[in-house]
Amino acid sequence: MTNPTNNSFRTAVESGEFLITAEVAPPKGGNAAHMVKMAQTLKDRVHAINITDGSRAVMRMSSWAASVILHQQGIEPICQVACRDRNRIALQADLMGINALGIGNILALTGDPVKAGDHPDAKSVFDLESVRLLQLITKLNQGVDFNDKPLTDQATDLFTGAAVDPQLKSWSGLQSRFERKLEAGAQFFQSQLICDFDRLEKFMVQIAAGTNKPILAGIFLLKSAKNAKFINKKVPGVNIPDEIIDRLAAADNQLQEGIKIAAEQVKLARQLCQGVHMMAVRREDLIPQILDLAGISPLQKSSPVNDLVFK
């Protein structure tokens, strides 16, 4: 197989569309039916679907294999690649394989710490981190390996993004990290879960303005107050404020209240940045309802982008 073609997510980015992506976890086992079912519910609603790579250091099917499964279903994936579990040899091997299998989009991540997950005694690798992974992918796209040796069987063609956390406590650290990722080759950014939209606006105005790279705000469906507390405890770097938890706890139907909160956040994000990245763990089928409440119409069936994503 040759380099990826018909990269509709890249086309949407380059044409300046308001971008919608969603996150789906690979299966924990050999049956991908639930993942495929959840992804298919997002048909005509998102430009691409992120496949996580050991999110929270919890063991699941490899992100590249799950991405290939979705690609075979005519659904465009963004394959997340984390540095935690592989050294630079394995990362390059996987990236070349991903490219050869027709996957065009990569989200380059450092990876959550092993102790946060379900195999806390596993050995971490972290041979690289996200900035150097971006640099590595840029080199592969230029036809050389990490050591600047030529790729004898063609350069890769990978469209690469990075994570950003506008709510990071250190403003100077946030700016430095963002600029280094830009310089390393990031073409788009997906944010961590956003609760502080004043902070997001400040980031967009003071740091991201003028970069011409889309920022997609992370919007998370909170299913209940208990769910929100669990995320605060288990997901590194996340701090859901008490007022949201209290609002969920006071609701007669906490799931429906979570859907309303997520829709409100989509509306806020639409005023500030170029897209949203939707997260609704194991309830991805509710994302269309959130988008409807937020006034986000389905992608036009007649558009070339949509025809390429869901043929």
mmCIF file of C-alpha atoms in Angstrom, residues 134-274:
data_model
loop_
_atom_site.group_PDB
_atom_site.id
_atom_site.type_symbol
_atom_site.label_atom_id
_atom_site.label_comp_id
_atom_site.label_asym_id
_atom_site.label_seq_id
_atom_site.Cartn_x
_atom_site.Cartn_y
_atom_site.Cartn_z
ATOM 1 C CA LEU A 134 6.888 15.666 16.407
ATOM 2 C CA GLN A 135 10.450 16.334 15.264
ATOM 3 C CA LEU A 136 10.852 12.644 14.435
ATOM 4 C CA ILE A 137 7.675 12.619 12.312
ATOM 5 C CA THR A 138 8.807 15.762 10.493
ATOM 6 C CA LYS A 139 12.047 13.965 9.623
ATOM 7 C CA LEU A 140 10.190 10.881 8.382
ATOM 8 C CA ASN A 141 8.046 13.142 6.191
ATOM 9 C CA GLN A 142 11.265 14.635 4.819
ATOM 10 C CA GLY A 143 12.597 11.195 3.945
ATOM 11 C CA VAL A 144 15.119 10.636 6.741
ATOM 12 C CA ASP A 145 15.087 8.720 10.013
ATOM 13 C CA PHE A 146 15.772 10.035 13.514
ATOM 14 C CA ASN A 147 19.511 9.823 12.826
ATOM 15 C CA ASP A 148 19.160 11.687 9.496
ATOM 16 C CA LYS A 149 19.762 8.534 7.464
ATOM 17 C CA PRO A 150 17.730 8.319 4.223
ATOM 18 C CA LEU A 151 14.533 6.279 4.085
ATOM 19 C CA THR A 152 15.288 4.047 1.106
ATOM 20 C CA ASP A 153 11.628 3.156 0.501
ATOM 21 C CA GLN A 154 9.979 6.586 0.335
ATOM 22 C CA ALA A 155 9.210 9.296 2.851
ATOM 23 C CA THR A 156 6.071 9.155 4.969
ATOM 24 C CA ASP A 157 3.141 11.516 4.502
ATOM 25 C CA LEU A 158 1.706 12.032 7.971
ATOM 26 C CA PHE A 159 -0.449 14.985 9.031
ATOM 27 C CA THR A 160 0.521 15.544 12.631
ATOM 28 C CA GLY A 161 -1.128 17.301 15.549
ATOM 29 C CA ALA A 162 -0.335 17.807 19.219
ATOM 30 C CA ALA A 163 -2.073 18.208 22.546
ATOM 31 C CA VAL A 164 -2.334 21.508 24.377
ATOM 32 C CA ASP A 165 -3.636 22.377 27.845
ATOM 33 C CA PRO A 166 -4.723 26.046 28.031
ATOM 34 C CA GLN A 167 -5.522 25.523 31.730
ATOM 35 C CA LEU A 168 -1.905 24.734 32.599
ATOM 36 C CA LYS A 169 -0.937 26.615 35.770
ATOM 37 C CA SER A 170 2.356 27.879 34.356
ATOM 38 C CA TRP A 171 1.543 30.444 31.655
ATOM 39 C CA SER A 172 5.163 30.722 30.540
ATOM 40 C CA GLY A 173 5.433 26.941 30.454
ATOM 41 C CA LEU A 174 2.271 26.710 28.347
ATOM 42 C CA GLN A 175 3.571 29.282 25.864
ATOM 43 C CA SER A 176 7.006 27.684 25.610
ATOM 44 C CA ARG A 177 5.598 24.194 25.100
ATOM 45 C CA PHE A 178 3.089 25.384 22.505
ATOM 46 C CA GLU A 179 5.741 27.264 20.532
ATOM 47 C CA ARG A 180 8.116 24.287 20.613
ATOM 48 C CA LYS A 181 5.377 22.019 19.252
ATOM 49 C CA LEU A 182 4.639 24.511 16.487
ATOM 50 C CA GLU A 183 8.303 24.663 15.554
ATOM 51 C CA ALA A 184 8.517 20.850 15.627
ATOM 52 C CA GLY A 185 5.788 20.560 12.998
ATOM 53 C CA ALA A 186 2.349 20.397 14.671
ATOM 54 C CA GLN A 187 -0.369 21.223 12.144
ATOM 55 C CA PHE A 188 -3.324 21.218 14.561
ATOM 56 C CA PHE A 189 -3.899 21.129 18.321
ATOM 57 C CA GLN A 190 -6.472 19.281 20.399
ATOM 58 C CA SER A 191 -6.890 20.473 23.953
ATOM 59 C CA GLN A 192 -7.382 18.652 27.188
ATOM 60 C CA LEU A 193 -10.832 18.836 28.805
ATOM 61 C CA ILE A 194 -11.757 22.541 29.049
ATOM 62 C CA CYS A 195 -13.780 23.937 31.942
ATOM 63 C CA ASP A 196 -12.263 27.427 32.219
ATOM 64 C CA PHE A 197 -13.302 29.240 29.044
ATOM 65 C CA ASP A 198 -11.912 32.560 30.229
ATOM 66 C CA ARG A 199 -8.530 30.867 30.326
ATOM 67 C CA LEU A 200 -9.126 29.406 26.846
ATOM 68 C CA GLU A 201 -9.930 32.882 25.515
ATOM 69 C CA LYS A 202 -6.759 34.290 27.053
ATOM 70 C CA PHE A 203 -4.755 31.475 25.457
ATOM 71 C CA MET A 204 -6.316 32.105 22.057
ATOM 72 C CA VAL A 205 -5.663 35.858 22.222
ATOM 73 C CA GLN A 206 -2.220 35.910 23.817
ATOM 74 C CA ILE A 207 -0.559 32.715 22.587
ATOM 75 C CA ALA A 208 -2.371 31.036 19.685
ATOM 76 C CA ALA A 209 -3.342 34.158 17.720
ATOM 77 C CA GLY A 210 -1.616 34.436 14.385
ATOM 78 C CA THR A 211 -0.266 30.890 14.305
ATOM 79 C CA ASN A 212 -2.732 29.805 11.598
ATOM 80 C CA LYS A 213 -2.998 26.380 13.215
ATOM 81 C CA PRO A 214 -6.457 25.290 14.410
ATOM 82 C CA ILE A 215 -7.114 24.774 18.120
ATOM 83 C CA LEU A 216 -9.838 22.260 18.979
ATOM 84 C CA ALA A 217 -11.247 22.695 22.490
ATOM 85 C CA GLY A 218 -11.723 19.483 24.448
ATOM 86 C CA ILE A 219 -15.382 18.990 25.446
ATOM 87 C CA PHE A 220 -16.125 16.091 27.802
ATOM 88 C CA LEU A 221 -19.529 14.548 28.516
ATOM 89 C CA LEU A 222 -19.861 14.257 32.291
ATOM 90 C CA LYS A 223 -22.419 11.534 32.970
ATOM 91 C CA SER A 224 -22.925 12.275 36.665
ATOM 92 C CA ALA A 225 -21.419 14.035 39.660
ATOM 93 C CA LYS A 226 -19.760 10.737 40.592
ATOM 94 C CA ASN A 227 -18.246 10.525 37.107
ATOM 95 C CA ALA A 228 -16.889 14.078 37.418
ATOM 96 C CA LYS A 229 -15.290 13.310 40.783
ATOM 97 C CA PHE A 230 -13.731 10.138 39.365
ATOM 98 C CA ILE A 231 -12.198 12.097 36.477
ATOM 99 C CA ASN A 232 -10.791 14.682 38.867
ATOM 100 C CA LYS A 233 -9.159 11.881 40.828
ATOM 101 C CA LYS A 234 -7.940 9.631 38.015
ATOM 102 C CA VAL A 235 -7.174 11.811 34.972
ATOM 103 C CA PRO A 236 -3.886 13.722 35.262
ATOM 104 C CA GLY A 237 -4.140 17.488 34.865
ATOM 105 C CA VAL A 238 -7.956 17.703 35.004
ATOM 106 C CA ASN A 239 -9.823 19.883 37.505
ATOM 107 C CA ILE A 240 -13.591 19.980 37.061
ATOM 108 C CA PRO A 241 -14.887 22.852 39.227
ATOM 109 C CA ASP A 242 -17.247 22.292 42.144
ATOM 110 C CA GLU A 243 -20.027 24.353 40.552
ATOM 111 C CA ILE A 244 -20.298 21.885 37.673
ATOM 112 C CA ILE A 245 -20.235 18.901 40.036
ATOM 113 C CA ASP A 246 -22.911 20.529 42.227
ATOM 114 C CA ARG A 247 -25.064 21.260 39.165
ATOM 115 C CA LEU A 248 -24.882 17.617 38.132
ATOM 116 C CA ALA A 249 -25.631 16.400 41.644
ATOM 117 C CA ALA A 250 -28.744 18.602 41.884
ATOM 118 C CA ALA A 251 -30.213 17.444 38.562
ATOM 119 C CA ASP A 252 -33.097 14.970 38.368
ATOM 120 C CA ASN A 253 -31.425 13.361 35.357
ATOM 121 C CA GLN A 254 -27.684 13.771 35.717
ATOM 122 C CA LEU A 255 -26.858 12.343 32.284
ATOM 123 C CA GLN A 256 -29.183 14.793 30.530
ATOM 124 C CA GLU A 257 -27.718 17.615 32.590
ATOM 125 C CA GLY A 258 -24.252 16.518 31.474
ATOM 126 C CA ILE A 259 -25.412 16.658 27.853
ATOM 127 C CA LYS A 260 -26.704 20.215 28.403
ATOM 128 C CA ILE A 261 -23.429 21.285 30.020
ATOM 129 C CA ALA A 262 -21.417 19.841 27.134
ATOM 130 C CA ALA A 263 -23.650 21.611 24.578
ATOM 131 C CA GLU A 264 -23.196 24.917 26.406
ATOM 132 C CA GLN A 265 -19.439 24.390 26.320
ATOM 133 C CA VAL A 266 -19.494 23.661 22.582
ATOM 134 C CA LYS A 267 -21.264 26.987 22.044
ATOM 135 C CA LEU A 268 -18.633 28.801 24.110
ATOM 136 C CA ALA A 269 -15.796 27.103 22.246
ATOM 137 C CA ARG A 270 -17.311 27.984 18.882
ATOM 138 C CA GLN A 271 -16.930 31.669 19.729
ATOM 139 C CA LEU A 272 -13.275 31.296 20.697
ATOM 140 C CA CYS A 273 -11.486 28.729 18.551
ATOM 141 C CA GLN A 274 -11.550 26.728 15.320
#
